[in-house]
Amino acid sequence: MKYYFDRIEKVMRALIERRRLEKVLLKGNLSATCKELYDSSTVIILTGFYISNANAAENDGPLGTASLANALEKIGKTVVILTDNNCSEVVATCMKSMEVKAKLEVVPSTGEAKFYSDLLNKYKPTHIVSIERPGRAVDNECYNMNGIKLTGYVADCDNLFLMAQEQGIVTIAVGDGGNEIGMGNIENDIKRYVKNGEKICAKSTCDYLIVAGTSNWGAYAIVSGLSLLSNKNIFHDYYTEIKMLEKVISVGGVDGYTGKPSMTVDGIKLSYNVRQVVNFNLIVESYLSLNRNNVI
């Protein structure tokens, strides 16, 4: 199975050099993350990155969140999705496109600490996953990749991770640029390689970190790994990918790089994103086919 996880990871890391993170190797984190989630019972998934110059939520993160939530539900897990008000419509739209049944919780503008405490007490999650969610830098501010402050636009979700860690809840993070929750695990690499790294690097850490070419691809890699472990393909197809992007545009979602409502993710054209979805599916189907024929 390691061979297939390696193939999935290679697809996940496509174009990772755009943010100069190709030298960051976190071998074993993907398979460990998948095994953790395969053995989970209740998972909170946190997402939503606000693009201030477009006054809109970006499409990297919500798509991956919907795909992972759908996959977890298919293997019998309880899922709760968390975002803030500025990103809630895009997240809800992706959930609807994937027919995700999970409860969507929206962080209030005030009283976040009590909200998080109540959330953990209510759902008692075994795992918390952050996918492309802004994390606070060492100065306690949130920044976009250009070093522009986002603090006033995004809820402070670092506190949720800190509370979870204090309670022994497993924390998992997916990011692609260094300014996302959990990327403090590779702080030195971000400061060394990433543009504006010293300023934007998120200070929060996690138990397992996934670094990908886009955060959606990181989430898709997890879904692919869960497909291997569950011995069934629970990953969406490229028709669903296209449909989700279309729906996101219809409610005002944008590409995080360009700030435009286009069929691109992080400036990457649709055909490339579609090919990535196909590649993940091909790896999963290859494994399942050989397994059915008792070759592996």
XYZ file of C-alpha atoms in Angstrom:
296
model
C 0.000 0.000 0.000
C 2.955 2.331 0.578
C 3.537 2.412 -3.185
C 0.044 3.810 -3.730
C 0.341 6.366 -0.952
C 3.595 7.529 -2.552
C 1.825 7.936 -5.891
C -1.011 9.884 -4.270
C 1.490 12.131 -2.506
C 3.270 12.834 -5.786
C 0.010 14.005 -7.371
C -0.824 16.057 -4.263
C 2.517 17.890 -4.434
C 2.161 18.981 -8.067
C 3.198 22.633 -8.546
C 4.329 22.878 -4.924
C 7.401 24.725 -6.142
C 5.255 27.790 -6.851
C 5.398 28.613 -3.133
C 8.983 27.286 -2.865
C 7.987 24.412 -0.607
C 9.290 21.582 -2.793
C 12.117 20.931 -0.312
C 9.650 20.319 2.511
C 9.280 16.543 2.775
C 6.822 15.198 5.335
C 7.087 11.522 4.502
C 4.534 9.347 6.248
C 2.246 12.197 7.265
C -0.311 11.455 4.565
C -0.688 7.763 5.374
C -0.702 8.498 9.113
C -3.401 11.137 8.624
C -5.554 8.744 6.628
C -5.208 6.016 9.252
C -6.149 8.480 11.984
C -9.288 9.579 10.161
C -10.166 6.012 9.199
C -10.206 5.197 12.917
C -12.006 8.409 13.930
C -15.598 8.728 15.082
C -16.457 12.451 14.974
C -14.487 14.937 12.881
C -14.714 18.720 12.829
C -13.429 20.208 9.556
C -12.466 23.869 9.587
C -12.084 25.900 6.395
C -12.581 29.275 4.728
C -10.005 31.814 3.548
C -11.226 35.353 2.946
C -9.799 37.327 -0.004
C -9.934 40.921 1.173
C -9.273 42.649 -2.162
C -12.215 40.772 -3.695
C -14.451 40.907 -0.600
C -15.127 37.213 -1.121
C -14.257 33.698 -0.010
C -11.734 31.718 -2.044
C -12.468 28.376 -3.666
C -9.371 26.584 -2.370
C -10.392 24.856 0.849
C -14.196 24.597 0.627
C -14.042 22.131 -2.281
C -11.566 19.944 -0.440
C -13.628 20.197 2.726
C -16.796 19.039 0.970
C -14.960 16.123 -0.643
C -13.422 14.995 2.653
C -16.692 15.372 4.538
C -18.496 13.327 1.904
C -15.863 10.593 2.074
C -15.910 10.431 5.869
C -19.691 10.174 5.883
C -19.515 7.329 3.377
C -17.392 5.325 5.825
C -19.691 6.015 8.742
C -18.106 9.005 10.457
C -19.933 11.956 11.991
C -18.770 15.234 10.478
C -19.206 18.858 11.526
C -18.006 21.677 9.266
C -16.888 24.994 10.707
C -16.260 28.340 9.031
C -16.960 32.021 9.626
C -19.626 34.277 8.194
C -17.603 35.662 5.282
C -17.035 32.163 3.905
C -20.244 30.400 4.948
C -22.139 30.701 1.662
C -19.315 29.253 -0.425
C -18.787 26.418 2.074
C -22.528 25.644 2.217
C -22.683 25.621 -1.592
C -19.861 23.076 -1.846
C -21.540 20.926 0.796
C -24.790 20.962 -1.164
C -22.997 20.067 -4.405
C -21.503 16.988 -2.720
C -24.724 16.156 -0.826
C -22.874 16.423 2.475
C -25.167 15.905 5.452
C -22.840 17.411 8.050
C -23.933 20.241 10.306
C -22.461 23.604 9.280
C -21.446 25.728 12.258
C -20.575 29.410 11.782
C -18.181 31.124 14.181
C -19.826 34.212 15.730
C -18.190 37.630 15.460
C -17.847 37.828 19.256
C -17.520 35.304 22.081
C -15.363 32.922 20.047
C -13.726 31.263 23.053
C -17.065 30.248 24.593
C -18.331 29.169 21.184
C -15.354 26.841 20.708
C -15.664 25.434 24.209
C -19.364 24.755 23.688
C -18.640 23.260 20.259
C -16.165 20.742 21.673
C -18.508 19.855 24.521
C -21.446 19.426 22.153
C -19.847 17.239 19.490
C -16.944 15.656 21.403
C -14.768 15.279 18.283
C -11.974 12.753 18.128
C -10.234 14.710 15.348
C -10.128 18.274 14.040
C -8.970 19.037 10.500
C -8.127 22.513 9.200
C -8.083 22.934 5.420
C -6.771 26.256 4.074
C -7.719 28.326 7.101
C -5.750 31.494 8.020
C -3.523 31.049 11.052
C -2.143 33.751 13.307
C 1.465 34.768 12.894
C 3.834 35.423 15.771
C 2.475 38.996 16.060
C -1.044 37.558 16.489
C -2.217 38.877 13.130
C -3.463 36.907 10.109
C -1.988 37.645 6.684
C -2.543 36.702 3.073
C 0.347 35.490 0.919
C 1.284 39.076 0.039
C 1.636 40.079 3.674
C -1.626 42.048 3.768
C -3.383 41.890 7.129
C -6.632 39.877 7.290
C -7.235 39.921 11.027
C -10.374 42.047 10.962
C -12.009 39.826 8.357
C -11.444 36.346 9.811
C -12.395 34.676 13.080
C -9.551 33.551 15.328
C -9.690 29.779 14.897
C -6.248 29.148 16.393
C -7.992 29.016 19.770
C -10.035 26.013 18.676
C -6.842 24.113 17.826
C -5.283 25.081 21.164
C -8.348 23.899 23.094
C -8.402 20.660 21.128
C -4.736 20.005 21.834
C -5.287 20.619 25.544
C -8.062 18.016 25.482
C -6.018 15.427 23.603
C -8.028 15.710 20.381
C -5.989 14.820 17.292
C -5.265 17.877 15.126
C -4.619 17.721 11.384
C -3.892 20.640 9.068
C -3.725 21.065 5.304
C -2.010 24.064 3.716
C -0.076 25.197 0.683
C 1.643 28.456 1.539
C 2.686 28.837 5.151
C 0.037 31.232 6.449
C -2.499 28.538 7.307
C -3.340 26.982 10.679
C -0.915 24.181 11.538
C 1.968 25.368 9.373
C 3.992 26.240 12.450
C 5.220 22.636 12.181
C 7.543 23.798 9.405
C 8.160 27.355 10.612
C 11.867 27.383 9.728
C 11.190 26.190 6.176
C 8.495 28.810 5.621
C 10.726 31.596 6.868
C 13.576 30.342 4.715
C 11.808 29.610 1.428
C 8.426 31.337 1.201
C 8.044 34.927 0.048
C 7.088 37.073 3.072
C 7.606 33.942 5.181
C 9.013 35.760 8.208
C 5.882 37.875 8.380
C 3.067 35.532 7.355
C 4.168 32.216 8.884
C 1.420 30.735 11.059
C 2.551 29.932 14.599
C 0.004 27.179 15.315
C 1.129 23.564 15.179
C -0.687 20.266 14.704
C -0.214 16.542 15.119
C -0.184 15.859 11.373
C 0.535 18.348 8.600
C -0.224 17.952 4.900
C 1.504 20.367 2.510
C 0.251 20.278 -1.073
C 0.276 22.193 -4.340
C -3.187 23.462 -3.403
C -5.065 22.743 -0.206
C -7.878 21.146 -2.198
C -5.374 18.624 -3.536
C -4.190 17.942 0.001
C -7.752 17.116 1.011
C -8.242 15.038 -2.143
C -5.111 13.073 -1.277
C -6.610 12.236 2.118
C -9.827 11.089 0.434
C -7.787 8.932 -1.942
C -5.952 7.376 1.002
C -9.227 6.716 2.807
C -10.416 4.986 -0.368
C -7.459 2.614 -0.187
C -8.041 1.870 3.491
C -11.788 1.319 3.071
C -11.284 -0.676 -0.137
C -13.837 1.406 -2.069
C -13.605 4.554 -4.134
C -15.142 7.358 -2.069
C -13.531 10.118 -4.126
C -15.619 12.389 -6.361
C -15.266 12.516 -10.147
C -14.265 15.407 -12.359
C -17.889 16.184 -13.293
C -18.540 16.948 -9.634
C -15.381 19.069 -9.469
C -16.574 21.193 -12.370
C -20.074 21.464 -10.925
C -18.731 22.625 -7.558
C -16.577 25.310 -9.164
C -19.539 26.541 -11.188
C -21.713 26.705 -8.080
C -19.005 28.517 -6.111
C -18.788 31.195 -8.795
C -22.571 31.587 -8.748
C -22.477 32.589 -5.063
C -19.493 34.913 -5.367
C -16.521 32.654 -4.610
C -13.190 33.571 -6.190
C -9.765 32.271 -7.138
C -7.433 33.077 -4.224
C -4.561 34.170 -6.479
C -6.450 36.380 -8.910
C -9.390 37.441 -6.760
C -11.646 36.748 -9.745
C -14.763 34.532 -9.996
C -13.270 32.099 -12.499
C -13.057 28.351 -13.090
C -9.541 28.316 -11.683
C -8.039 27.528 -8.276
C -4.956 29.405 -7.051
C -4.408 30.619 -10.604
C -4.385 27.049 -11.949
C -6.536 26.471 -15.014
C -9.537 24.153 -14.971
C -7.987 21.515 -17.244
C -5.087 21.022 -14.822
C -7.405 20.748 -11.814
C -9.578 18.250 -13.671
C -6.513 16.200 -14.594
C -5.522 16.111 -10.925
C -8.939 14.730 -9.968
C -8.621 12.116 -12.700
C -5.117 11.177 -11.535
C -6.250 10.621 -7.956
C -9.104 8.451 -9.184
C -6.824 6.425 -11.454
C -4.516 5.584 -8.551
C -7.429 4.519 -6.364
C -9.022 2.434 -9.116
C -5.679 0.803 -9.924
C -5.285 -0.283 -6.302
C -8.874 -1.507 -6.008
C -8.672 -3.447 -9.263
C -5.513 -5.272 -8.232
C -6.909 -5.896 -4.767
C -10.107 -7.384 -6.190
C -7.996 -9.738 -8.295
C -5.868 -10.685 -5.265
C -2.735 -9.305 -6.920
C -1.882 -7.247 -3.816
